[in-house]
mmCIF file of C-alpha atoms in Angstrom:
data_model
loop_
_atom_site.group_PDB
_atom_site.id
_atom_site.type_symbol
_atom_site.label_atom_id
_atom_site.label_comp_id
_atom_site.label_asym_id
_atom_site.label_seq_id
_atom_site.Cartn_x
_atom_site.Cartn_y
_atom_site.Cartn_z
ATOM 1 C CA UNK F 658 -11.904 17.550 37.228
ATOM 2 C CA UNK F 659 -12.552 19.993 34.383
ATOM 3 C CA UNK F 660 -14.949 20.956 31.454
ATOM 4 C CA UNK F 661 -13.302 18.837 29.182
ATOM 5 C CA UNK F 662 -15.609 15.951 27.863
ATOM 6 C CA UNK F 663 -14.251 12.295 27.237
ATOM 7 C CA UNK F 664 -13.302 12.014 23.414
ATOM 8 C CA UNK F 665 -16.201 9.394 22.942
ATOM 9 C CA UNK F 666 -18.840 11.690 24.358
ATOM 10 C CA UNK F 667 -17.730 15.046 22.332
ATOM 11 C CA UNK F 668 -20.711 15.293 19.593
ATOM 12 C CA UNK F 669 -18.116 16.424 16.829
ATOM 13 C CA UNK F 670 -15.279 13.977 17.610
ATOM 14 C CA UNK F 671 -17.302 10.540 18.020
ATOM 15 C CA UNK F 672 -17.822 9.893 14.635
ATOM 16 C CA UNK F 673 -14.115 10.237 13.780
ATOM 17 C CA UNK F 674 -12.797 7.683 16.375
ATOM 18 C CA UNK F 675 -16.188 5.098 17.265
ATOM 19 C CA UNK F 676 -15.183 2.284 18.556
ATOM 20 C CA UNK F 677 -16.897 0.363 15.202
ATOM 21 C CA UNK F 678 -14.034 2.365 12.537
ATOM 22 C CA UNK F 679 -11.547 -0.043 11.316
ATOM 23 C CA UNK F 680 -8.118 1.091 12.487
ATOM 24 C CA UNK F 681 -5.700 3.016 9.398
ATOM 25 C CA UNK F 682 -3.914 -0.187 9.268
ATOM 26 C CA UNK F 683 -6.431 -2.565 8.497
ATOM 27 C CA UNK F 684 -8.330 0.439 5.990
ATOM 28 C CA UNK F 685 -4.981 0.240 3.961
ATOM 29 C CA UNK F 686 -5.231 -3.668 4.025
ATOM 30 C CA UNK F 687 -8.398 -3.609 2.139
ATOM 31 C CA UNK F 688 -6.856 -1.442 -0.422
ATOM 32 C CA UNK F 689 -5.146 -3.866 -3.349
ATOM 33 C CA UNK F 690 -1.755 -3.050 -4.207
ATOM 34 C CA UNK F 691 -1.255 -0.298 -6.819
ATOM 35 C CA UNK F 692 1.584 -2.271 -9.043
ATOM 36 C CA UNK F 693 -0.253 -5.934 -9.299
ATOM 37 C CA UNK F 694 -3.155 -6.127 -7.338
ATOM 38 C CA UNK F 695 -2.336 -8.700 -4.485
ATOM 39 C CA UNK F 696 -3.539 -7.860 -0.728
ATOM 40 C CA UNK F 697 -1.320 -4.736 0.253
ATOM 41 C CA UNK F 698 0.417 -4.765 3.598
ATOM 42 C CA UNK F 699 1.290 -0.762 3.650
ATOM 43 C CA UNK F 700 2.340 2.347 2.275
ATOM 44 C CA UNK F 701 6.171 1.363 1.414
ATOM 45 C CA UNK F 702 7.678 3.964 -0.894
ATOM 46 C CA UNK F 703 4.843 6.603 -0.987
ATOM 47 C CA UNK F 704 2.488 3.724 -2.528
ATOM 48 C CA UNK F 705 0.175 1.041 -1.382
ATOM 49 C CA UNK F 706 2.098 -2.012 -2.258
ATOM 50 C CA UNK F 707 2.338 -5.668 -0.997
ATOM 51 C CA UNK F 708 5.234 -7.341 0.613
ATOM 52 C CA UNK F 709 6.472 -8.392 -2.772
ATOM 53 C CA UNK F 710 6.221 -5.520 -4.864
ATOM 54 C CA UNK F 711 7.863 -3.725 -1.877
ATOM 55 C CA UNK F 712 10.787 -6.085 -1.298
ATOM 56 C CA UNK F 713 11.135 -5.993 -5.534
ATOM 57 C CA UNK F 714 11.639 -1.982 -4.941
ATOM 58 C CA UNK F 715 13.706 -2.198 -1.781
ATOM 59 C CA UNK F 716 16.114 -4.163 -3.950
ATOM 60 C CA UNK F 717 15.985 -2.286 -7.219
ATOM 61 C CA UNK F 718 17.014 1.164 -5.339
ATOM 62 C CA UNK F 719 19.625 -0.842 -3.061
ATOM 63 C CA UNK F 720 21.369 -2.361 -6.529
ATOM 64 C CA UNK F 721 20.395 0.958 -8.505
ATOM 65 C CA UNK F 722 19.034 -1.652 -11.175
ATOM 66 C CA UNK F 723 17.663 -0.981 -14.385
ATOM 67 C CA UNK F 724 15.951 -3.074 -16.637
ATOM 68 C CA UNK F 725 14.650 -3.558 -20.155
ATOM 69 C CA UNK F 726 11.163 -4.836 -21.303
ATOM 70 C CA UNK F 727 11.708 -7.447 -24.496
ATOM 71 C CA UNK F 728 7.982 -6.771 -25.324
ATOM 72 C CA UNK F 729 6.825 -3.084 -25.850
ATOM 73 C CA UNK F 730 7.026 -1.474 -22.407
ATOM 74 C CA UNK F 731 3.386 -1.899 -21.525
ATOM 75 C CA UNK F 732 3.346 -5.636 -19.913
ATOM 76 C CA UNK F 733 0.258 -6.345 -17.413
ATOM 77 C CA UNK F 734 1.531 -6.801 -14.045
ATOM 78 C CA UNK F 735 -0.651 -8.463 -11.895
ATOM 79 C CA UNK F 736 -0.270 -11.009 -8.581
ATOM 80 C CA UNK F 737 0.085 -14.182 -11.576
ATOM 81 C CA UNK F 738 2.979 -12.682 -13.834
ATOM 82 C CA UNK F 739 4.080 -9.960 -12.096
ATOM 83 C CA UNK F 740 7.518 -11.073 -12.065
ATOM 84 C CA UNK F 741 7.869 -11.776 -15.678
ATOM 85 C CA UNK F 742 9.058 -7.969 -16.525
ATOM 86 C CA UNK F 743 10.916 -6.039 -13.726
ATOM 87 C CA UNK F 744 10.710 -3.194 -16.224
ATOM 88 C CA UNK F 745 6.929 -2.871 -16.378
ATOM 89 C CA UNK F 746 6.795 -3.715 -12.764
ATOM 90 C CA UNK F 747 8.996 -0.138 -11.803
#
């Protein structure tokens, strides 16, 4: 019992939360992740990054690692090879 209108009939606020928007979850989903380019599962660290990628960094800061690339510090990391140079891949 008051002025207030549903939040799915207020002109300025329906667009923002229809029914038909995919949720924040499933928008970040879409979104590859930003070290090698597999399907993301979340922001983990401040960056969109897959399960991998973000169990590779959980570990790194847990053992403060630090590695060395053998090539010339610019390897492509992508979902095939990214576990070829832990350096590249930080």
């Amino acid at each position: 019992t008051g002025s207030h209108l549903p939040v799915r009939q207020c002109p300025l606020l329906t667009p923002m939360v229809s029914p038909l928007s995919p949720s924040p979850a499933a928008q970040i989903e879409v979104i590859p992740c930003k070290i090698c380019g597999d399907k993301s599962s979340g922001i983990h660290y401040g960056v969109i990054t897959c399960e991998g990628c973000k169990g590779f960094f959980r570990r790194s800061q847990q053992n403060n690692a630090s590695y060395s690339c053998s090539r010339q510090r610019n390897c492509l990391i992508d979902r095939t090879n990214r576990n070829r140079c832990q350096h590249c891949r930080l």
